[in-house]
Coordinates of N, CA, C and O in Angstrom, one line a residue:
M1 N 7.3 3.4 17.8 CA 8.6 3.7 18.3 C 9.1 5.2 18.0 O 8.9 5.7 17.1
V2 N 9.3 6.0 19.2 CA 9.5 7.4 19.1 C 11.1 7.4 19.0 O 11.8 6.9 19.8
I3 N 11.6 7.9 17.9 CA 13.0 8.1 17.8 C 13.5 9.5 18.1 O 12.9 10.3 17.5
K4 N 14.2 9.5 19.2 CA 14.7 10.8 20.0 C 16.2 11.2 19.5 O 16.4 12.2 19.2
S5 N 16.9 10.1 19.4 CA 18.3 10.3 18.8 C 18.9 9.2 18.0 O 18.5 8.1 18.1
V6 N 19.6 9.7 17.1 CA 20.2 8.6 16.0 C 21.7 9.1 16.0 O 21.9 10.4 15.7
N7 N 22.6 8.2 16.1 CA 24.0 8.5 15.9 C 24.7 7.3 15.4 O 24.8 6.4 15.8
L8 N 25.4 7.9 14.2 CA 26.4 6.6 13.7 C 27.6 6.7 14.4 O 28.5 7.5 14.5
E9 N 27.6 5.6 15.3 CA 28.5 5.5 16.4 C 29.9 5.0 15.8 O 30.9 5.3 16.4
C10 N 29.7 4.0 15.0 CA 30.9 3.1 14.7 C 30.9 2.6 13.3 O 29.8 2.0 12.7
V11 N 31.9 2.7 12.6 CA 32.0 2.2 11.1 C 33.1 1.2 11.1 O 34.2 1.6 11.6
C12 N 32.8 -0.1 10.7 CA 33.9 -1.1 10.7 C 34.2 -1.7 9.4 O 33.1 -2.1 8.6
G13 N 35.5 -1.6 9.1 CA 35.9 -2.3 7.8 C 36.5 -3.7 8.1 O 36.4 -4.2 9.2
V14 N 37.1 -4.3 7.0 CA 37.6 -5.5 7.1 C 38.9 -5.7 8.3 O 38.8 -6.7 9.0
T15 N 39.6 -4.5 8.4 CA 40.7 -4.6 9.5 C 40.2 -4.2 10.8 O 41.1 -4.2 11.8
S16 N 39.0 -3.8 10.9 CA 38.5 -3.2 12.3 C 38.2 -4.3 13.3 O 38.0 -5.5 13.0
T17 N 38.4 -3.9 14.5 CA 38.0 -4.8 15.6 C 36.2 -4.5 15.8 O 36.1 -3.3 16.0
L18 N 35.5 -5.5 15.9 CA 34.0 -5.2 16.0 C 33.8 -4.7 17.4 O 34.4 -5.4 18.5
P19 N 33.0 -3.7 17.8 CA 32.8 -3.1 19.1 C 31.9 -4.3 20.1 O 31.4 -5.1 19.4
K20 N 32.4 -4.3 21.2 CA 31.8 -5.2 22.2 C 30.5 -4.4 22.8 O 30.8 -3.9 24.1
N21 N 29.5 -4.3 22.3 CA 28.5 -3.4 22.7 C 27.6 -4.2 23.8 O 27.2 -5.3 23.9
Q22 N 27.2 -3.4 24.8 CA 26.2 -3.8 25.9 C 24.8 -3.7 25.5 O 23.9 -4.4 25.9
L23 N 24.5 -2.7 24.6 CA 23.3 -2.5 24.2 C 22.8 -3.6 23.2 O 23.8 -4.0 22.4
P24 N 21.5 -4.1 23.3 CA 21.1 -5.1 22.0 C 21.3 -4.5 20.7 O 21.2 -3.3 20.3
E25 N 21.6 -5.5 19.7 CA 21.8 -5.1 18.2 C 20.9 -5.7 17.4 O 20.4 -6.9 17.6
I26 N 20.3 -5.0 16.5 CA 19.4 -5.5 15.6 C 20.1 -5.4 14.2 O 20.4 -4.1 13.9
A27 N 20.4 -6.4 13.3 CA 21.1 -6.2 12.1 C 20.3 -6.4 10.9 O 19.3 -7.1 10.9
F28 N 20.7 -5.7 9.8 CA 19.9 -5.7 8.6 C 20.9 -6.2 7.5 O 22.0 -5.6 7.4
A29 N 20.4 -7.3 6.8 CA 21.4 -7.8 5.8 C 20.4 -7.8 4.5 O 19.2 -8.2 4.5
G30 N 21.1 -7.8 3.4 CA 20.5 -7.8 2.1 C 21.3 -7.5 1.0 O 22.4 -7.2 1.2
K31 N 20.8 -8.1 -0.2 CA 21.6 -7.9 -1.4 C 21.8 -6.3 -1.8 O 20.9 -5.6 -1.4
S32 N 22.8 -6.1 -2.4 CA 23.0 -4.8 -3.1 C 21.8 -4.5 -3.7 O 21.2 -5.1 -4.6
N33 N 21.3 -3.3 -3.5 CA 20.0 -2.6 -4.3 C 18.7 -3.1 -3.9 O 17.9 -3.1 -4.7
V34 N 18.6 -3.7 -2.7 CA 17.4 -4.4 -2.3 C 16.7 -3.4 -1.4 O 15.3 -3.6 -1.1
G35 N 17.1 -2.2 -1.2 CA 16.5 -1.0 -0.5 C 16.8 -1.2 1.0 O 16.0 -0.6 1.9
K36 N 17.9 -1.8 1.4 CA 18.2 -1.7 2.9 C 18.4 -0.3 3.4 O 17.8 -0.2 4.5
S37 N 19.3 0.6 2.8 CA 19.2 2.1 3.4 C 18.0 2.7 3.5 O 17.8 3.5 4.4
S38 N 17.1 2.4 2.5 CA 15.9 3.0 2.5 C 15.0 2.7 3.7 O 14.4 3.4 4.5
L39 N 15.1 1.2 4.0 CA 14.3 0.8 5.2 C 15.0 1.3 6.4 O 14.2 1.7 7.3
I40 N 16.3 1.2 6.4 CA 16.9 1.8 7.6 C 16.5 3.2 8.0 O 16.3 3.5 9.0
N41 N 16.5 4.0 6.9 CA 16.2 5.4 7.2 C 14.8 5.5 7.6 O 14.3 6.4 8.5
A42 N 13.8 4.7 7.0 CA 12.3 4.6 7.4 C 12.5 4.4 9.0 O 11.6 5.0 9.9
V43 N 13.0 3.5 9.3 CA 13.0 2.7 10.8 C 13.6 3.8 11.7 O 12.9 4.2 12.8
M44 N 14.5 4.6 11.3 CA 15.2 5.5 12.1 C 14.5 7.1 12.0 O 14.9 7.8 12.7
N45 N 13.4 7.1 11.2 CA 12.7 8.4 11.0 C 13.5 9.6 10.3 O 13.5 10.5 10.8
R46 N 14.6 9.1 9.5 CA 15.4 10.1 8.9 C 15.3 9.8 7.5 O 15.1 8.9 6.9
K47 N 15.3 11.1 6.6 CA 15.4 11.1 5.2 C 16.5 10.3 4.4 O 16.4 9.6 3.7
A48 N 17.7 10.7 5.1 CA 18.8 10.2 4.3 C 20.2 10.0 5.3 O 21.3 10.4 4.8
Y49 N 19.9 9.4 6.5 CA 21.0 9.2 7.2 C 21.8 8.1 6.7 O 23.1 8.2 6.8
A50 N 21.2 7.0 6.5 CA 21.9 5.8 5.8 C 22.1 6.2 4.3 O 21.0 6.6 3.9
R51 N 23.3 6.1 3.8 CA 23.3 6.5 2.4 C 22.5 5.7 1.4 O 22.8 4.4 1.5
T52 N 21.7 6.3 0.7 CA 21.0 5.5 -0.4 C 21.6 5.9 -1.7 O 22.2 6.8 -1.8
S53 N 21.6 4.8 -2.6 CA 22.3 5.2 -4.1 C 21.7 4.5 -5.0 O 21.1 3.6 -4.8
Q54 N 21.8 5.0 -6.2 CA 21.3 4.3 -7.4 C 22.4 3.1 -7.9 O 22.2 2.3 -8.5
T55 N 23.8 3.3 -7.3 CA 24.7 2.4 -7.6 C 24.8 1.4 -6.6 O 24.9 1.7 -5.2
P56 N 24.4 0.1 -6.8 CA 24.4 -0.9 -5.7 C 25.9 -1.1 -5.2 O 26.8 -0.7 -5.8
G57 N 25.8 -1.7 -4.0 CA 27.1 -2.0 -3.4 C 27.8 -0.8 -2.7 O 29.1 -0.7 -2.3
K58 N 27.0 0.4 -2.2 CA 27.5 1.4 -1.5 C 27.9 0.9 -0.2 O 28.9 1.6 0.3
T59 N 27.1 0.2 0.6 CA 27.6 0.0 1.8 C 28.6 -1.2 1.9 O 28.4 -2.4 1.6
Q60 N 30.0 -0.8 2.3 CA 31.0 -1.9 2.2 C 31.7 -1.9 3.5 O 32.7 -2.5 3.8
T61 N 30.9 -1.4 4.7 CA 31.3 -1.6 5.9 C 30.0 -1.8 6.8 O 29.0 -2.0 6.4
I62 N 30.4 -2.3 8.3 CA 29.3 -2.5 9.1 C 29.2 -1.3 9.9 O 30.2 -0.8 10.3
N63 N 27.9 -0.8 9.8 CA 27.6 0.7 10.5 C 26.6 0.4 11.5 O 25.7 -0.3 11.5
Y64 N 27.4 0.9 12.7 CA 26.5 1.0 13.8 C 25.6 2.2 14.2 O 26.3 3.2 14.5
Y65 N 24.4 2.0 14.2 CA 23.7 3.3 14.5 C 23.0 3.2 15.9 O 22.3 2.2 16.3
N66 N 23.4 4.1 16.8 CA 22.9 4.0 18.1 C 21.6 4.8 18.1 O 21.5 6.0 17.8
I67 N 20.5 4.0 18.6 CA 19.0 4.5 18.4 C 18.7 4.9 19.8 O 18.5 3.8 20.7
N68 N 18.4 6.1 20.3 CA 17.9 6.6 21.6 C 18.7 6.0 22.8 O 18.1 5.8 23.7
D69 N 20.0 5.7 22.7 CA 20.8 5.0 23.6 C 20.2 3.8 24.3 O 20.3 3.5 25.3
A70 N 19.4 3.2 23.3 CA 18.6 2.0 23.7 C 19.0 0.7 22.9 O 19.0 -0.5 23.6
F71 N 19.4 0.8 21.6 CA 19.8 -0.3 20.9 C 20.5 0.1 19.6 O 20.7 1.3 19.3
Y72 N 21.3 -0.8 19.1 CA 22.0 -0.6 17.8 C 21.4 -1.2 16.7 O 20.9 -2.4 16.6
L73 N 21.2 -0.2 15.7 CA 20.8 -0.8 14.4 C 22.0 -0.9 13.4 O 22.7 -0.1 13.3
V74 N 22.3 -2.3 13.1 CA 23.5 -2.5 12.5 C 23.2 -2.9 11.0 O 22.4 -3.9 10.5
D75 N 23.9 -2.2 10.1 CA 23.7 -2.1 8.8 C 24.9 -2.9 8.2 O 26.0 -2.3 8.3
L76 N 24.6 -4.1 7.8 CA 25.7 -5.0 7.3 C 25.9 -4.7 5.6 O 25.0 -4.2 5.1
P77 N 27.3 -4.9 5.2 CA 27.4 -4.7 3.8 C 26.4 -5.3 2.9 O 26.0 -6.7 3.1
G78 N 26.0 -4.6 1.9 CA 25.2 -5.3 0.8 C 26.0 -6.3 -0.1 O 27.2 -6.2 -0.1
Y79 N 25.4 -7.5 -0.2 CA 26.2 -8.7 -0.8 C 25.5 -8.8 -2.1 O 24.5 -8.3 -2.7
G80 N 26.3 -9.6 -3.1 CA 25.9 -10.2 -4.4 C 25.9 -9.2 -5.6 O 25.2 -9.3 -6.7
Y81 N 26.6 -7.9 -5.3 CA 26.8 -7.3 -6.5 C 27.6 -7.6 -7.6 O 29.0 -7.7 -7.3
A82 N 27.0 -7.9 -8.7 CA 27.9 -8.6 -9.7 C 29.3 -8.0 -10.2 O 30.2 -8.6 -10.6
K83 N 28.9 -6.7 -10.2 CA 30.1 -5.7 -10.8 C 31.4 -5.7 -9.7 O 32.4 -5.0 -9.9
A84 N 31.2 -6.1 -8.5 CA 32.1 -5.9 -7.5 C 33.4 -6.6 -7.5 O 34.5 -6.1 -6.9
G85 N 33.4 -7.8 -8.3 CA 34.5 -8.4 -8.4 C 34.7 -9.5 -7.1 O 34.1 -9.3 -6.2
K86 N 35.5 -10.5 -7.3 CA 35.4 -11.7 -6.5 C 36.0 -11.3 -5.2 O 35.6 -11.7 -4.0
E87 N 37.0 -10.5 -5.1 CA 38.0 -10.2 -4.0 C 37.1 -9.3 -3.0 O 37.0 -9.5 -1.8
V88 N 36.4 -8.3 -3.7 CA 35.5 -7.4 -2.9 C 34.4 -8.3 -2.3 O 34.0 -8.1 -0.9
A89 N 33.8 -9.0 -3.0 CA 32.6 -10.0 -2.7 C 33.1 -10.7 -1.5 O 32.4 -10.9 -0.4
Q90 N 34.2 -11.3 -1.6 CA 34.9 -12.2 -0.4 C 35.0 -11.4 0.8 O 34.8 -12.1 1.8
T91 N 35.5 -10.1 0.6 CA 35.6 -9.3 1.8 C 34.4 -8.9 2.6 O 34.3 -9.1 3.7
W92 N 33.3 -8.6 1.6 CA 32.0 -8.5 2.3 C 31.6 -9.7 3.0 O 31.0 -9.6 4.1
G93 N 31.7 -10.7 2.4 CA 31.4 -12.1 2.9 C 32.0 -12.3 4.4 O 31.3 -12.7 5.4
K94 N 33.3 -12.0 4.5 CA 34.0 -12.3 5.5 C 33.4 -11.2 6.5 O 33.3 -11.8 8.0
L95 N 33.3 -10.0 6.3 CA 32.7 -9.1 7.2 C 31.5 -9.5 7.9 O 31.3 -9.6 9.1
I96 N 30.6 -9.9 7.2 CA 29.1 -10.4 7.5 C 29.3 -11.6 8.4 O 28.9 -11.5 9.5
E97 N 30.2 -12.5 8.0 CA 30.4 -13.8 8.8 C 31.0 -13.5 10.0 O 30.6 -14.1 11.1
D98 N 32.1 -12.6 10.2 CA 32.8 -12.3 11.4 C 31.6 -11.7 12.3 O 31.6 -12.0 13.4
Y99 N 30.9 -10.7 11.8 CA 29.9 -10.1 12.7 C 28.9 -11.2 13.2 O 28.7 -11.0 14.5
L100 N 28.4 -12.0 12.4 CA 27.4 -13.0 12.8 C 28.2 -14.1 14.0 O 27.3 -14.3 14.8
Y101 N 29.3 -14.2 13.8 CA 29.9 -15.2 14.7 C 30.7 -14.6 15.9 O 30.9 -15.1 16.9
Q102 N 31.0 -13.1 15.9 CA 31.5 -12.5 17.1 C 30.5 -11.4 18.0 O 30.7 -11.4 19.1
S103 N 29.4 -11.2 17.5 CA 28.5 -10.2 18.0 C 27.9 -10.9 19.1 O 27.2 -12.0 19.0
E104 N 28.0 -10.4 20.4 CA 27.4 -11.0 21.5 C 26.2 -10.4 21.9 O 25.4 -10.7 22.8
A105 N 25.8 -9.2 21.3 CA 24.7 -8.4 21.6 C 23.7 -8.6 20.5 O 22.5 -7.8 20.7
L106 N 23.9 -9.4 19.5 CA 23.0 -9.4 18.5 C 21.7 -10.2 18.9 O 21.8 -11.3 19.6
R107 N 20.6 -9.4 18.7 CA 19.3 -10.0 19.1 C 18.5 -10.5 17.8 O 17.9 -11.6 18.1
Q108 N 18.4 -10.0 16.8 CA 17.8 -10.4 15.7 C 18.5 -10.0 14.4 O 19.0 -8.9 14.3
V109 N 18.2 -10.6 13.3 CA 18.7 -10.4 12.0 C 17.6 -10.2 11.1 O 16.7 -11.3 11.0
F110 N 17.4 -9.2 10.4 CA 16.4 -9.0 9.3 C 17.3 -9.2 8.0 O 18.1 -8.6 7.7
L111 N 16.5 -10.1 7.2 CA 16.9 -10.5 6.0 C 16.2 -9.9 4.9 O 14.9 -10.4 4.8
L112 N 16.5 -8.9 4.3 CA 15.8 -8.2 3.3 C 16.0 -8.9 1.6 O 17.0 -9.1 1.3
I113 N 14.9 -9.1 1.1 CA 14.4 -9.7 -0.2 C 13.7 -8.9 -1.0 O 12.6 -8.5 -0.4
D114 N 14.1 -8.7 -2.1 CA 13.1 -8.0 -3.2 C 11.9 -9.0 -3.6 O 12.1 -10.0 -3.9
I115 N 10.8 -8.4 -3.4 CA 9.6 -9.3 -3.4 C 9.3 -9.7 -4.8 O 8.6 -10.7 -5.0
R116 N 10.0 -8.9 -5.9 CA 9.7 -9.3 -7.2 C 10.5 -10.3 -7.8 O 10.2 -11.0 -8.7
H117 N 11.4 -10.9 -7.1 CA 12.4 -11.9 -7.5 C 12.5 -13.1 -6.7 O 12.3 -12.9 -5.3
E118 N 12.7 -14.2 -7.1 CA 13.0 -15.5 -6.2 C 14.3 -15.0 -5.5 O 15.2 -14.5 -6.3
P119 N 14.5 -15.6 -4.2 CA 15.8 -15.5 -3.6 C 17.1 -16.0 -4.3 O 16.8 -17.0 -5.1
S120 N 18.0 -15.1 -4.4 CA 19.3 -15.6 -5.1 C 20.2 -16.6 -4.4 O 19.6 -16.9 -3.3
D121 N 21.2 -17.1 -4.9 CA 21.9 -18.1 -4.1 C 22.5 -17.3 -3.0 O 22.7 -17.9 -1.9
N122 N 22.9 -16.2 -3.2 CA 23.5 -15.3 -2.2 C 22.5 -15.1 -1.0 O 22.9 -15.2 0.3
D123 N 21.3 -14.8 -1.4 CA 20.1 -14.6 -0.3 C 20.1 -16.0 0.7 O 19.9 -16.0 1.8
K124 N 20.0 -17.4 -0.2 CA 19.7 -18.6 0.4 C 21.0 -18.8 1.3 O 20.9 -19.3 2.5
M125 N 22.2 -18.4 0.9 CA 23.5 -18.5 1.8 C 23.4 -17.7 3.0 O 23.7 -18.1 4.0
M126 N 22.9 -16.5 2.8 CA 22.8 -15.6 3.9 C 21.8 -16.1 4.9 O 22.0 -16.2 6.2
Y127 N 20.6 -16.6 4.4 CA 19.7 -17.3 5.3 C 20.2 -18.5 6.2 O 20.0 -18.5 7.2
D128 N 21.0 -19.2 5.5 CA 21.7 -20.4 6.1 C 22.8 -19.9 6.9 O 22.8 -20.6 8.0
W129 N 23.8 -19.2 6.7 CA 24.6 -18.4 7.7 C 23.9 -18.0 8.9 O 24.2 -18.2 10.0
V130 N 22.9 -17.3 8.8 CA 22.3 -16.6 10.0 C 21.6 -17.9 10.9 O 21.7 -17.8 12.2
R131 N 21.0 -18.8 10.2 CA 20.5 -20.0 10.9 C 21.7 -20.9 11.6 O 21.3 -21.2 12.7
A132 N 22.7 -21.0 10.9 CA 23.7 -21.7 11.7 C 24.3 -21.2 12.9 O 24.7 -21.6 13.6
R133 N 24.2 -19.7 12.9 CA 24.6 -19.1 14.2 C 23.7 -19.1 15.2 O 23.8 -18.8 16.3
G134 N 22.5 -19.9 14.8 CA 21.6 -20.2 15.9 C 20.3 -19.0 15.9 O 19.4 -18.9 16.9
Y135 N 20.2 -18.1 14.8 CA 19.1 -17.3 14.9 C 18.2 -17.6 13.7 O 18.5 -18.1 12.8
E136 N 16.8 -17.1 13.9 CA 15.9 -17.4 13.1 C 15.7 -16.1 12.4 O 15.1 -15.2 13.0
P137 N 16.3 -15.7 11.1 CA 16.1 -14.4 10.6 C 14.6 -14.1 10.3 O 13.8 -15.1 10.1
V138 N 14.3 -12.6 10.4 CA 13.1 -12.2 10.1 C 13.3 -11.9 8.7 O 14.1 -11.2 8.3
I139 N 12.3 -12.1 7.7 CA 12.3 -11.9 6.4 C 11.5 -10.5 6.2 O 10.3 -10.3 6.5
I140 N 12.2 -9.6 5.6 CA 11.4 -8.3 5.2 C 11.5 -8.4 3.5 O 12.6 -8.2 2.9
L141 N 10.4 -8.4 2.9 CA 10.2 -8.4 1.5 C 9.9 -7.0 1.1 O 9.0 -6.2 1.2
T142 N 11.0 -6.3 0.5 CA 11.0 -5.0 0.0 C 10.4 -4.6 -1.4 O 10.1 -5.6 -2.0
K143 N 10.1 -3.4 -1.7 CA 9.5 -3.0 -2.9 C 8.2 -3.5 -3.2 O 7.8 -3.9 -4.3
S144 N 7.6 -3.5 -2.0 CA 6.1 -4.2 -2.2 C 5.0 -3.5 -3.0 O 4.2 -3.9 -3.4
D145 N 5.6 -2.1 -3.3 CA 4.7 -1.1 -4.3 C 5.0 -1.6 -5.7 O 4.1 -1.0 -6.6
K146 N 6.0 -2.3 -6.0 CA 6.3 -2.6 -7.2 C 5.5 -3.7 -8.0 O 5.5 -4.0 -9.1
I147 N 4.7 -4.4 -7.1 CA 3.9 -5.5 -7.6 C 2.5 -5.1 -7.4 O 2.1 -4.5 -6.4
K148 N 1.5 -5.8 -8.0 CA 0.2 -5.7 -7.9 C -0.2 -6.2 -6.5 O 0.4 -7.3 -6.2
R149 N -1.2 -5.7 -5.8 CA -1.8 -6.2 -4.4 C -2.1 -7.7 -4.6 O -1.9 -8.5 -3.8
S150 N -2.7 -7.9 -5.9 CA -3.1 -9.2 -6.1 C -2.0 -10.2 -6.3 O -2.4 -11.6 -6.2
Q151 N -0.7 -9.9 -6.4 CA 0.3 -10.8 -6.6 C 1.1 -10.9 -5.4 O 2.0 -11.8 -5.2
L152 N 0.7 -10.2 -4.3 CA 1.4 -10.1 -3.0 C 1.7 -11.5 -2.4 O 2.6 -12.1 -2.2
N153 N 0.5 -12.3 -2.3 CA 0.5 -13.5 -1.5 C 1.2 -14.6 -2.5 O 1.9 -15.4 -1.9
K154 N 1.0 -14.6 -3.8 CA 1.7 -15.6 -4.5 C 3.3 -15.2 -4.3 O 3.9 -16.3 -4.2
Q155 N 3.7 -14.1 -4.5 CA 5.1 -13.8 -4.5 C 5.8 -14.3 -2.9 O 6.9 -14.7 -2.9
I156 N 4.9 -13.9 -2.0 CA 5.4 -14.3 -0.7 C 5.6 -15.8 -0.5 O 6.7 -16.3 0.0
S157 N 4.5 -16.6 -1.1 CA 4.7 -18.1 -1.2 C 5.8 -18.6 -1.9 O 6.5 -19.5 -1.5
V158 N 6.1 -18.0 -2.9 CA 7.5 -18.3 -3.9 C 8.6 -18.3 -3.1 O 9.5 -18.9 -3.1
I159 N 8.7 -17.0 -2.4 CA 9.9 -16.7 -1.5 C 9.9 -17.7 -0.4 O 11.3 -18.2 0.0
K160 N 9.0 -17.9 0.5 CA 9.0 -18.9 1.4 C 9.3 -20.2 1.1 O 10.2 -20.9 1.6
N161 N 9.0 -20.7 -0.1 CA 9.2 -22.0 -0.6 C 10.8 -22.1 -0.9 O 11.3 -23.2 -0.8
S162 N 11.2 -21.1 -1.7 CA 12.4 -21.1 -2.1 C 13.6 -21.0 -1.1 O 14.6 -21.6 -1.3
L163 N 13.1 -20.3 0.2 CA 14.2 -20.2 1.0 C 13.8 -21.5 2.1 O 14.7 -21.7 2.9
K164 N 12.9 -22.2 2.0 CA 12.3 -23.3 2.6 C 12.3 -22.9 4.1 O 12.9 -23.3 5.1
L165 N 11.5 -21.7 4.2 CA 11.4 -21.2 5.6 C 10.7 -22.2 6.7 O 9.8 -22.8 6.2
T166 N 11.3 -22.0 8.0 CA 10.7 -22.9 8.9 C 9.2 -22.2 9.2 O 9.1 -21.3 9.1
E167 N 8.6 -23.2 9.8 CA 7.2 -23.0 10.2 C 7.3 -21.8 11.3 O 8.0 -21.9 12.2
G168 N 6.5 -20.6 11.1 CA 6.4 -19.7 12.1 C 7.5 -18.6 11.9 O 7.6 -17.7 12.6
T169 N 8.3 -18.7 10.9 CA 9.1 -17.5 10.3 C 8.4 -16.3 10.1 O 7.6 -16.4 9.2
L170 N 8.8 -15.2 10.7 CA 8.1 -14.0 10.5 C 8.6 -13.2 9.2 O 9.7 -13.3 8.7
V171 N 7.6 -13.1 8.5 CA 7.8 -12.3 7.1 C 6.8 -10.9 7.0 O 5.9 -10.9 7.3
F172 N 7.6 -9.9 6.8 CA 7.1 -8.6 6.6 C 7.3 -8.1 5.2 O 8.2 -8.6 4.6
T173 N 6.2 -7.3 4.8 CA 6.5 -6.6 3.5 C 6.7 -5.0 3.7 O 6.1 -4.6 4.8
F174 N 7.6 -4.4 2.7 CA 7.8 -3.1 3.1 C 7.9 -2.4 1.8 O 8.4 -2.8 0.8
S175 N 7.4 -0.9 1.7 CA 7.6 -0.2 0.7 C 8.1 1.0 1.1 O 7.7 1.8 2.0
A176 N 9.5 1.3 0.4 CA 10.1 2.6 0.8 C 9.3 3.8 0.1 O 9.3 4.8 0.8
L177 N 8.5 3.5 -0.7 CA 7.7 4.6 -1.4 C 6.5 5.1 -0.5 O 6.6 6.4 -0.3
N178 N 5.8 4.3 0.2 CA 4.7 4.7 0.7 C 4.8 4.3 2.4 O 3.8 4.5 3.1
K179 N 5.7 3.6 2.7 CA 6.1 3.3 4.0 C 5.2 2.2 4.4 O 5.2 1.9 5.8
D180 N 4.6 1.4 3.6 CA 3.6 0.3 4.2 C 4.6 -0.7 4.8 O 5.6 -1.1 4.2
G181 N 4.1 -1.1 6.0 CA 5.0 -2.2 6.6 C 5.8 -1.7 7.7 O 6.4 -2.2 8.5
K182 N 6.2 -0.3 7.7 CA 7.1 0.2 8.5 C 6.6 0.1 10.0 O 7.5 -0.3 10.7
E183 N 5.3 0.4 10.3 CA 4.9 0.3 11.7 C 4.9 -1.1 12.2 O 5.5 -1.3 13.4
A184 N 4.6 -2.1 11.4 CA 4.8 -3.4 11.9 C 6.2 -3.8 12.2 O 6.5 -4.5 13.4
I185 N 7.1 -3.2 11.5 CA 8.5 -3.7 11.7 C 9.0 -3.0 12.8 O 9.6 -3.6 13.9
T186 N 8.7 -1.8 13.0 CA 9.2 -0.9 14.2 C 8.7 -1.4 15.5 O 9.2 -1.5 16.6
D187 N 7.2 -1.9 15.6 CA 6.6 -2.4 16.7 C 7.3 -3.7 17.1 O 7.7 -4.1 18.2
Y188 N 7.8 -4.5 16.1 CA 8.4 -5.8 16.2 C 9.8 -5.5 17.0 O 10.2 -6.2 18.0
I189 N 10.5 -4.5 16.3 CA 11.8 -4.2 16.9 C 11.6 -3.7 18.5 O 12.4 -4.1 19.3
E190 N 10.7 -3.1 18.8 CA 10.4 -2.5 20.1 C 10.3 -3.6 20.9 O 10.7 -3.8 22.1
E191 N 9.4 -4.8 20.4 CA 9.3 -6.0 21.4 C 10.6 -6.7 21.7 O 10.8 -7.1 22.9
I192 N 11.5 -6.7 20.7 CA 12.6 -7.6 21.0 C 13.8 -6.8 21.6 O 14.6 -7.6 22.2
I193 N 13.8 -5.5 21.8 CA 14.8 -4.8 22.6 C 14.4 -4.6 24.1 O 15.1 -4.2 24.7
K194 N 13.2 -5.1 24.4 CA 12.7 -4.9 25.7 C 13.7 -5.7 26.8 O 14.0 -6.7 26.5

């Protein structure tokens, strides 16, 4: 996919009205600190357009990136940050849920999970939310460079079993460090926005 233009077109907080976009939307969801901003920057071919941070929980809004005037890449708030406090966590949960239930342009949800760990309760809840909305989430296992190649398949199996993935669910691995997996992900995005 050739990225000609990227524009952060809309930022929605709790009190915002979500835009009714005509262009297709591809949403990215994941726990705080899973590497969501790094993946989004890689997909957009930008170094630091989506804010990355050492501090988890930076994305507290829904960010709509207009890509090539062809589709929106939607960055959902990171969830499950322990220090965020219950009230803030509920706010993020409501934002994500509202988006999943209100967006009419949503084509696909990518759910990011750290390949080194078993999915958390929040990951499982997000997977169930997305499925309840009628979508089959695509799983992206991030930080694939942090484990040995020989451990990849074992970890993929652990995560598939833990989430009880349905047969045929797409699973990609991704490394922000060496961009392994980026091409497969962008090729897939290109397919679904046609």
